[in-house]
Amino acid sequence: MVSTAEALARRRQRTELRRDQVLDAAERCFRAEGFHGASMSRIAAAADMSVGHIYRYFENKEAIIIALCERSFSGFELLIPAAADDDAPPGAAFIEAWIAQFVWWVDPVRAPLTLEIMAEAGRNAKVAEVVGRIDRRFREIMRRSLLPLSGPIPGDEIDDRLEAIVMLSHGMTSRITADPKAEPDRIIAAFRLAVHRLLATG
Amino acid sequence: MVSTAEALARRRQRTELRRDQVLDAAERCFRAEGFHGASMSRIAAAADMSVGHIYRYFENKEAIIIALCERSFSGFELLIPAAADDDAPPGAAFIEAWIAQFVWWVDPVRAPLTLEIMAEAGRNAKVAEVVGRIDRRFREIMRRSLLPLSGPIPGDEIDDRLEAIVMLSHGMTSRITADPKAEPDRIIAAFRLAVHRLLATG
Amino acid sequence: MVSTAEALARRRQRTELRRDQVLDAAERCFRAEGFHGASMSRIAAAADMSVGHIYRYFENKEAIIIALCERSFSGFELLIPAAADDDAPPGAAFIEAWIAQFVWWVDPVRAPLTLEIMAEAGRNAKVAEVVGRIDRRFREIMRRSLLPLSGPIPGDEIDDRLEAIVMLSHGMTSRITADPKAEPDRIIAAFRLAVHRLLATG
Amino acid sequence: MVSTAEALARRRQRTELRRDQVLDAAERCFRAEGFHGASMSRIAAAADMSVGHIYRYFENKEAIIIALCERSFSGFELLIPAAADDDAPPGAAFIEAWIAQFVWWVDPVRAPLTLEIMAEAGRNAKVAEVVGRIDRRFREIMRRSLLPLSGPIPGDEIDDRLEAIVMLSHGMTSRITADPKAEPDRIIAAFRLAVHRLLATG
DNA sequence: TATGAATGAGCCTTCATTCAT
DNA sequence: CATGAATGAAGGCTCATTCAT
C-alpha cells in the first residue's frame, strides 16, 4: 500500500531527526568534556530527551561517537567537491577558493572535536576506519582537481606535496585547539602560503 | 653530617625513580586508553605499585598528566638546542640535521600521547600552559637558529612560514596516530620537502 | 490533563517515600556508627537500595545528614505547639503536660542521634544552622507559653532560667546516650523537679 | 643496680612525655575533625612524629581515643577535690567556688571534644566505661562535699537534684559546642542560678 | 514512543596499619 | 628509638546500561 510506504518514509525521517538531535547534543558535550568525560545522562539532558530513549537510536555510547565522527567529516566531505566540481575555473582563483574551504577546519568550535576524534582514532579501530576513509577521499580529490591546476610537479614529489598539505590541515586543528590565543585568520594565512609554495613549480 | 646528607640525596634519587616508574606506567596506560580512559588502579598495576602509594608521589591523577606532559616535551626540548648549537655548519647540511630531529615527533609510540596532550590542552588550562610554553620555545629557537640559514625571506612572510612549519610538525603527530598504516619515513620525507620549500627564497 | 497532574502527584509522593526510606536507613546507620563512621554502601544496604540510586534523592552524604537533622527536630517541633496551644489550662497541670513532651528527648533510640547532631554542629555550619533554628524556636515558645504559667520571676532572671531549662534538655540527651544504664524515667523525674524549681517564684 | 632503676624511671618518664605529645596532637585533630575525621597521618604530623612511631606508644587509633578520653576527664577530676577538700569553708562561699570550677566544662576549646566523647560513648563500650567512671566519681563527690552545704533536702529528692546538676553540666557542653554564638559567661550564669535553686531548701 | 527508576561495577582518593631500614 | 615507604581495603560518588511502566 502507498500509505504504508509513506508511513515508513515518514518514520524513517523522524528517526533521522531524532538521531541528529542526539548527535547535536553529544557534539556539544564531547566538545566540552571529551568522549570519556561526557556522560550519557548529560547528553540526554542536552538533547531534551530521556536517557533510555537515546538507546532506541544508538546501541551504546560508542555508536554515538562513531556516528558523530562520520557526521563530523561529512560536513567537510561536502565542501571539497563543491570547490572541485566548479569545472575548471582559472587556476589561481580556484586554488584560492579551495583554500578558503579550510576555514571549516579552523573553526574554534569544531576543531577540538576533530582533534578528539584523531586522538580516539589511535585507540579505537572503528574511529580509525572512519578517519581513514575521509583521508583517502581527501587525497583522491586533491589529486583529481587540485593537482591539474598547479604548475608542473616532478612525479616523485607529488605524493610528498599532497601529504604535506594533509599534514598542514591536521596541524591547523591542533594549533587552534591547543592554543587558545591562536587566531584563525593567521593560521589560515600560514596555510595559504604553504599550500601555494607546495603547488608552485620547481 | 655526611651520612644525613648522603641519605637525603639517596632518598631524593629514589623518589625521582619512583616518580619515573609511575610516569612510565601512566604513559603506557594513557597511550592505550587516553587520559580519562585510564584508571589509577590500572596505572598502579602497570607500575607494580599499590594505588595508595602513587599518591605519595603525585597529588592526584591530574598531577600525573601534567608531569607526563612536561616530561614528554622535555625530550623534544633537549633535541632542539642540540641541533641549534652545533655552531654554524654550512646551511643546507644544518637544515637537514635539524629536520632529522623530527623523527622524534613521528615515533608511532610517542605520537598518540602527544595528540592526547593536544586534545587535553583544549579543556585543561594547566595542560594548555605546558603546551604553550614549549610552543613559544620552539618558535624562538627556529627564529634564532633556523631562519639565518634560510635564503632571504620577505619580512612579512616570516611568521607565516614559521607557523606553517609548526603546523606541519603537529600534523605529523596527527597523521601518525590516526593512520596506523602511515609510514614514518614517508611522513618525514613530506615534512622535509615542505620545510625546504618554506625556507627557500622567493 | 488530569492524568498528568495525577501522575505528577503520584511521582512526587513516591519520591517522598524514597527519601524517607533513605533517611530511615541512614538514621539507623548513623545511630550505630556516627555520621562519619557510617558508609553510603551500608546505608544503601539498610535502605534496600543501590548506592547509585540514593544519589537521585540526595546530592551527597552531607545532604542526607542535613535532611536527617531537620527531620529529627521536626518531630520535636511539632510537639511543642501541641502542648502550647492547648489554650490556657490551669497552670500546674499544663506545666506537667509540657514536661511530659520531653519524653521525646529521652528516647534511648533517638538520643544518640541528637547527640551526634550536636557534636556535628560544632564542625558543620549547615548543621549548626539547623540546630540554631530549632533552638530559637524552642526558646520563643517557652517564653510565650510556659513563662506566663510560672510564678512571677524577676525580669533579670528570666533568660537564665530559660537557658537552664534548655541546658537540662540537652543534658538529658547526653545522659541517656552516654550511660546505657540510665533509666529514662529517672532522668525525666530529675528534669521535672528542676523545671519546677526553675519556674517557681522567688 | 641503682643505675638500672634510674634508667628505667627515666625511660618511663620519656615514654609518658611521648604519649602526651601524641595526645596533644590528637586532641587538636579530633577537635577540628572528630574522631573519625582525623587521620593518623595528620595526627602524626601535628605531633611532629612519624606515623609508625605513634604505634610504639598506642596500639591503634582507638587506644588514642580512649587515652584521650581518660586524660580529658582527669583534668576535671582533679578540679573537684581541689574545691571539695578545702575543708569546710562557710557554705555559700564554697558553693560559689565549686560552681566556678565549671568554667572548665564551658571552655569553647574543650567542649567540642567532650561532646564528641559523649557521642562516641553511645557506640563504643570502652569509651562508655571511661565516661561512666568519671560520672560515678562526680556524683560521689557531690554527695560527700556539696550536699552537706546545702539546706536540708527531702531524702527522696536528693538523687533527682544531683542528677539535674549532672544534666546541667552536660547541657553546658552541648550549648557551647552547638551554638557558636553562645557566651560562656551567660551559660555559667544560668548554671549558677540553677544549681542554687537545686540546692536550696524547700 | 518515551520515561526515568534502578543497578552495581568502577572511578579517584584516603585510610589505618605494618615493617624494612 | 625512629622513619616513612608500602599496602589494599574501603571511602564517597558517577557511570553506562536495562527495563517496568
Short mmCIF file of N, CA, C and O in Angstrom, two decimals, chain D residues 65-155:
data_model
loop_
_atom_site.label_atom_id
_atom_site.label_comp_id
_atom_site.label_asym_id
_atom_site.label_seq_id
_atom_site.Cartn_x
_atom_site.Cartn_y
_atom_site.Cartn_z
N ILE D 65 42.09 7.30 71.27
CA ILE D 65 40.80 7.88 71.65
C ILE D 65 40.52 7.61 73.13
O ILE D 65 40.19 8.53 73.90
N ILE D 66 40.67 6.37 73.52
CA ILE D 66 40.41 6.01 74.92
C ILE D 66 41.32 6.82 75.86
O ILE D 66 40.86 7.44 76.82
N ALA D 67 42.61 6.80 75.52
CA ALA D 67 43.56 7.51 76.39
C ALA D 67 43.21 8.99 76.48
O ALA D 67 43.32 9.61 77.54
N LEU D 68 42.76 9.53 75.36
CA LEU D 68 42.43 10.95 75.36
C LEU D 68 41.19 11.20 76.22
O LEU D 68 41.12 12.21 76.93
N CYS D 69 40.22 10.31 76.14
CA CYS D 69 39.03 10.46 76.98
C CYS D 69 39.46 10.50 78.45
O CYS D 69 39.02 11.36 79.22
N GLU D 70 40.32 9.55 78.78
CA GLU D 70 40.74 9.48 80.17
C GLU D 70 41.45 10.77 80.59
O GLU D 70 41.15 11.36 81.61
N ARG D 71 42.41 11.17 79.77
CA ARG D 71 43.15 12.36 80.12
C ARG D 71 42.24 13.58 80.16
O ARG D 71 42.38 14.47 81.01
N SER D 72 41.29 13.59 79.24
CA SER D 72 40.40 14.73 79.14
C SER D 72 39.64 14.94 80.44
O SER D 72 39.51 16.05 80.95
N PHE D 73 39.15 13.83 80.99
CA PHE D 73 38.37 13.95 82.21
C PHE D 73 39.25 14.12 83.43
O PHE D 73 38.84 14.67 84.44
N SER D 74 40.47 13.58 83.35
CA SER D 74 41.33 13.64 84.53
C SER D 74 41.55 15.10 84.92
O SER D 74 41.69 15.43 86.09
N GLY D 75 41.56 15.97 83.93
CA GLY D 75 41.68 17.40 84.23
C GLY D 75 40.53 17.83 85.13
O GLY D 75 40.73 18.48 86.16
N PHE D 76 39.35 17.42 84.77
CA PHE D 76 38.18 17.79 85.56
C PHE D 76 38.18 17.09 86.91
O PHE D 76 37.87 17.70 87.95
N GLU D 77 38.61 15.84 86.89
CA GLU D 77 38.60 15.05 88.10
C GLU D 77 39.49 15.68 89.17
O GLU D 77 39.26 15.54 90.37
N LEU D 78 40.53 16.34 88.71
CA LEU D 78 41.43 16.98 89.66
C LEU D 78 40.80 18.21 90.28
O LEU D 78 41.07 18.57 91.42
N LEU D 79 39.96 18.87 89.51
CA LEU D 79 39.35 20.10 89.99
C LEU D 79 38.44 19.86 91.18
O LEU D 79 38.47 20.56 92.18
N ILE D 80 37.63 18.84 91.04
CA ILE D 80 36.58 18.62 92.04
C ILE D 80 37.12 18.55 93.46
O ILE D 80 36.73 19.34 94.31
N PRO D 81 38.07 17.60 93.67
CA PRO D 81 38.55 17.54 95.07
C PRO D 81 39.23 18.84 95.48
O PRO D 81 39.13 19.25 96.63
N ALA D 82 39.89 19.48 94.54
CA ALA D 82 40.53 20.75 94.86
C ALA D 82 39.56 21.66 95.58
O ALA D 82 39.88 22.29 96.59
N ALA D 83 38.34 21.69 95.06
CA ALA D 83 37.31 22.50 95.72
C ALA D 83 36.77 21.79 96.96
O ALA D 83 36.56 22.39 98.00
N ALA D 84 36.58 20.48 96.80
CA ALA D 84 35.92 19.73 97.86
C ALA D 84 36.74 19.66 99.15
O ALA D 84 36.21 19.74 100.25
N ASP D 85 38.07 19.49 98.94
CA ASP D 85 38.88 19.22 100.12
C ASP D 85 39.26 20.47 100.92
O ASP D 85 39.75 20.37 102.03
N ASP D 86 39.08 21.60 100.26
CA ASP D 86 39.23 22.84 101.03
C ASP D 86 38.31 22.72 102.24
O ASP D 86 37.14 23.12 102.21
N ASP D 87 38.86 22.16 103.33
CA ASP D 87 37.93 21.66 104.34
C ASP D 87 36.99 22.73 104.92
O ASP D 87 37.42 23.73 105.49
N ALA D 88 35.73 22.42 104.65
CA ALA D 88 34.61 23.13 105.27
C ALA D 88 34.70 24.64 105.32
O ALA D 88 34.77 25.23 106.39
N PRO D 89 34.69 25.33 104.23
CA PRO D 89 34.58 26.79 104.26
C PRO D 89 33.11 27.13 104.49
O PRO D 89 32.26 26.26 104.36
N PRO D 90 32.85 28.36 104.79
CA PRO D 90 31.44 28.71 105.01
C PRO D 90 30.61 28.39 103.77
O PRO D 90 31.00 28.73 102.65
N GLY D 91 29.49 27.73 103.97
CA GLY D 91 28.61 27.20 102.93
C GLY D 91 28.53 27.97 101.63
O GLY D 91 29.06 27.54 100.61
N ALA D 92 27.90 29.09 101.65
CA ALA D 92 27.60 29.82 100.41
C ALA D 92 28.85 30.07 99.60
O ALA D 92 28.88 29.84 98.38
N ALA D 93 29.91 30.48 100.26
CA ALA D 93 31.15 30.79 99.54
C ALA D 93 31.68 29.55 98.84
O ALA D 93 32.15 29.59 97.71
N PHE D 94 31.59 28.42 99.53
CA PHE D 94 32.10 27.20 98.92
C PHE D 94 31.32 26.83 97.66
O PHE D 94 31.89 26.48 96.64
N ILE D 95 30.02 26.90 97.78
CA ILE D 95 29.21 26.56 96.60
C ILE D 95 29.64 27.42 95.42
O ILE D 95 29.78 26.95 94.30
N GLU D 96 29.88 28.68 95.72
CA GLU D 96 30.31 29.57 94.64
C GLU D 96 31.63 29.10 94.04
O GLU D 96 31.80 29.04 92.81
N ALA D 97 32.55 28.73 94.88
CA ALA D 97 33.85 28.25 94.40
C ALA D 97 33.65 26.97 93.58
O ALA D 97 34.27 26.77 92.53
N TRP D 98 32.78 26.15 94.08
CA TRP D 98 32.51 24.89 93.40
C TRP D 98 31.96 25.14 91.99
O TRP D 98 32.40 24.53 91.01
N ILE D 99 31.03 26.03 91.91
CA ILE D 99 30.45 26.37 90.61
C ILE D 99 31.51 26.91 89.66
O ILE D 99 31.54 26.59 88.47
N ALA D 100 32.40 27.73 90.23
CA ALA D 100 33.41 28.37 89.40
C ALA D 100 34.27 27.35 88.66
O ALA D 100 34.77 27.61 87.56
N GLN D 101 34.42 26.18 89.30
CA GLN D 101 35.22 25.14 88.65
C GLN D 101 34.66 24.77 87.29
O GLN D 101 35.36 24.27 86.41
N PHE D 102 33.37 24.99 87.11
CA PHE D 102 32.73 24.50 85.88
C PHE D 102 33.05 25.33 84.64
O PHE D 102 32.61 24.99 83.55
N VAL D 103 33.79 26.39 84.88
CA VAL D 103 34.29 27.11 83.70
C VAL D 103 35.04 26.12 82.81
O VAL D 103 35.07 26.23 81.60
N TRP D 104 35.61 25.13 83.45
CA TRP D 104 36.30 24.07 82.71
C TRP D 104 35.41 23.45 81.63
O TRP D 104 35.81 23.26 80.49
N TRP D 105 34.19 23.11 82.00
CA TRP D 105 33.26 22.46 81.06
C TRP D 105 32.90 23.37 79.89
O TRP D 105 32.46 22.91 78.84
N VAL D 106 33.03 24.63 80.16
CA VAL D 106 32.40 25.61 79.27
C VAL D 106 33.44 26.25 78.36
O VAL D 106 33.13 27.05 77.49
N ASP D 107 34.68 25.78 78.51
CA ASP D 107 35.74 26.25 77.64
C ASP D 107 35.42 25.86 76.19
O ASP D 107 35.30 24.67 75.87
N PRO D 108 35.24 26.85 75.33
CA PRO D 108 34.81 26.54 73.97
C PRO D 108 35.84 25.71 73.21
O PRO D 108 35.55 25.14 72.16
N VAL D 109 37.04 25.66 73.73
CA VAL D 109 38.05 24.83 73.08
C VAL D 109 37.89 23.38 73.51
O VAL D 109 38.09 22.46 72.74
N ARG D 110 37.51 23.18 74.77
CA ARG D 110 37.40 21.82 75.28
C ARG D 110 36.04 21.18 75.00
O ARG D 110 35.94 19.98 74.77
N ALA D 111 35.02 22.01 75.01
CA ALA D 111 33.67 21.46 74.93
C ALA D 111 33.43 20.55 73.72
O ALA D 111 32.84 19.47 73.88
N PRO D 112 33.85 20.96 72.52
CA PRO D 112 33.55 20.10 71.36
C PRO D 112 34.11 18.70 71.54
O PRO D 112 33.46 17.71 71.16
N LEU D 113 35.27 18.61 72.13
CA LEU D 113 35.86 17.29 72.34
C LEU D 113 35.04 16.50 73.35
O LEU D 113 34.78 15.31 73.18
N THR D 114 34.61 17.17 74.41
CA THR D 114 33.78 16.50 75.41
C THR D 114 32.51 15.96 74.77
O THR D 114 32.11 14.81 75.01
N LEU D 115 31.92 16.78 73.90
CA LEU D 115 30.69 16.33 73.26
C LEU D 115 30.96 15.14 72.34
O LEU D 115 30.19 14.17 72.29
N GLU D 116 32.07 15.24 71.63
CA GLU D 116 32.47 14.12 70.76
C GLU D 116 32.62 12.84 71.58
O GLU D 116 32.19 11.77 71.18
N ILE D 117 33.19 12.97 72.74
CA ILE D 117 33.36 11.81 73.61
C ILE D 117 32.01 11.24 74.03
O ILE D 117 31.79 10.03 73.99
N MET D 118 31.09 12.11 74.38
CA MET D 118 29.76 11.65 74.80
C MET D 118 29.09 10.91 73.65
O MET D 118 28.50 9.84 73.84
N ALA D 119 29.18 11.47 72.46
CA ALA D 119 28.56 10.83 71.31
C ALA D 119 29.20 9.47 71.06
O ALA D 119 28.52 8.48 70.77
N GLU D 120 30.52 9.44 71.17
CA GLU D 120 31.23 8.18 70.93
C GLU D 120 30.87 7.14 72.00
O GLU D 120 30.78 5.95 71.71
N ALA D 121 30.65 7.62 73.21
CA ALA D 121 30.29 6.70 74.30
C ALA D 121 29.04 5.90 73.95
O ALA D 121 28.84 4.78 74.41
N GLY D 122 28.19 6.49 73.12
CA GLY D 122 26.95 5.82 72.73
C GLY D 122 27.19 4.59 71.88
O GLY D 122 26.33 3.73 71.75
N ARG D 123 28.37 4.52 71.25
CA ARG D 123 28.61 3.35 70.38
C ARG D 123 29.84 2.55 70.77
O ARG D 123 30.03 1.44 70.30
N ASN D 124 30.69 3.13 71.61
CA ASN D 124 31.94 2.46 71.95
C ASN D 124 31.95 2.13 73.45
O ASN D 124 32.04 3.02 74.29
N ALA D 125 31.88 0.85 73.73
CA ALA D 125 31.73 0.43 75.12
C ALA D 125 32.89 0.91 75.99
O ALA D 125 32.70 1.31 77.14
N LYS D 126 34.11 0.89 75.43
CA LYS D 126 35.25 1.30 76.23
C LYS D 126 35.14 2.77 76.62
O LYS D 126 35.43 3.14 77.75
N VAL D 127 34.75 3.57 75.67
CA VAL D 127 34.57 4.99 75.97
C VAL D 127 33.46 5.16 76.99
O VAL D 127 33.57 5.95 77.94
N ALA D 128 32.39 4.39 76.80
CA ALA D 128 31.28 4.48 77.74
C ALA D 128 31.74 4.18 79.16
O ALA D 128 31.30 4.81 80.13
N GLU D 129 32.66 3.25 79.26
CA GLU D 129 33.13 2.88 80.59
C GLU D 129 33.91 4.02 81.23
O GLU D 129 33.73 4.33 82.42
N VAL D 130 34.77 4.65 80.44
CA VAL D 130 35.53 5.79 80.96
C VAL D 130 34.57 6.89 81.42
O VAL D 130 34.72 7.46 82.50
N VAL D 131 33.59 7.16 80.58
CA VAL D 131 32.62 8.19 80.92
C VAL D 131 31.87 7.81 82.19
O VAL D 131 31.64 8.64 83.08
N GLY D 132 31.49 6.54 82.25
CA GLY D 132 30.75 6.08 83.42
C GLY D 132 31.54 6.24 84.71
O GLY D 132 31.00 6.65 85.75
N ARG D 133 32.83 5.96 84.63
CA ARG D 133 33.67 6.06 85.81
C ARG D 133 33.70 7.50 86.35
O ARG D 133 33.46 7.75 87.53
N ILE D 134 33.96 8.43 85.46
CA ILE D 134 34.03 9.83 85.91
C ILE D 134 32.67 10.28 86.44
O ILE D 134 32.56 11.02 87.42
N ASP D 135 31.63 9.78 85.80
CA ASP D 135 30.28 10.16 86.22
C ASP D 135 30.02 9.70 87.66
O ASP D 135 29.56 10.48 88.50
N ARG D 136 30.36 8.45 87.91
CA ARG D 136 30.16 7.95 89.27
C ARG D 136 30.98 8.75 90.27
O ARG D 136 30.51 9.12 91.34
N ARG D 137 32.20 9.03 89.92
CA ARG D 137 33.08 9.78 90.82
C ARG D 137 32.51 11.18 91.09
O ARG D 137 32.53 11.68 92.22
N PHE D 138 32.01 11.78 90.06
CA PHE D 138 31.44 13.13 90.16
C PHE D 138 30.27 13.14 91.16
O PHE D 138 30.20 13.98 92.07
N ARG D 139 29.41 12.18 91.01
CA ARG D 139 28.25 12.11 91.90
C ARG D 139 28.67 11.88 93.36
O ARG D 139 28.13 12.49 94.29
N GLU D 140 29.61 10.98 93.49
CA GLU D 140 30.07 10.63 94.84
C GLU D 140 30.63 11.87 95.54
O GLU D 140 30.32 12.15 96.71
N ILE D 141 31.42 12.63 94.80
CA ILE D 141 32.00 13.84 95.39
C ILE D 141 30.91 14.86 95.73
O ILE D 141 30.93 15.49 96.79
N MET D 142 29.97 15.01 94.81
CA MET D 142 28.88 15.94 95.09
C MET D 142 28.17 15.55 96.37
O MET D 142 27.89 16.37 97.24
N ARG D 143 27.89 14.25 96.45
CA ARG D 143 27.16 13.76 97.60
C ARG D 143 27.93 14.02 98.91
O ARG D 143 27.36 14.41 99.92
N ARG D 144 29.23 13.82 98.84
CA ARG D 144 30.05 13.92 100.02
C ARG D 144 30.32 15.38 100.42
O ARG D 144 30.29 15.74 101.60
N SER D 145 30.56 16.23 99.44
CA SER D 145 31.04 17.56 99.80
C SER D 145 30.05 18.69 99.49
O SER D 145 30.03 19.71 100.16
N LEU D 146 29.25 18.50 98.49
CA LEU D 146 28.36 19.60 98.12
C LEU D 146 27.08 19.57 98.94
O LEU D 146 26.62 20.59 99.47
N LEU D 147 26.55 18.38 99.05
CA LEU D 147 25.27 18.21 99.70
C LEU D 147 25.25 18.77 101.14
O LEU D 147 24.30 19.47 101.51
N PRO D 148 26.28 18.46 101.93
CA PRO D 148 26.26 18.93 103.33
C PRO D 148 26.10 20.43 103.44
O PRO D 148 25.65 20.95 104.46
N LEU D 149 26.49 21.11 102.37
CA LEU D 149 26.45 22.58 102.44
C LEU D 149 25.10 23.15 102.03
O LEU D 149 24.83 24.32 102.22
N SER D 150 24.31 22.30 101.44
CA SER D 150 23.00 22.80 101.02
C SER D 150 22.07 22.83 102.22
O SER D 150 22.37 22.28 103.28
N GLY D 151 20.96 23.47 102.04
CA GLY D 151 19.93 23.41 103.05
C GLY D 151 19.41 21.98 103.12
O GLY D 151 19.75 21.14 102.30
N PRO D 152 18.58 21.67 104.08
CA PRO D 152 18.04 20.32 104.20
C PRO D 152 17.16 19.99 103.00
O PRO D 152 16.31 20.78 102.60
N ILE D 153 17.42 18.81 102.42
CA ILE D 153 16.69 18.38 101.23
C ILE D 153 15.97 17.09 101.54
O ILE D 153 16.55 16.19 102.14
N PRO D 154 14.71 17.00 101.13
CA PRO D 154 13.98 15.75 101.36
C PRO D 154 14.75 14.57 100.77
O PRO D 154 15.19 14.64 99.61
N GLY D 155 14.90 13.49 101.52
CA GLY D 155 15.68 12.34 101.11
C GLY D 155 15.34 11.81 99.73
O GLY D 155 16.22 11.46 98.95
#
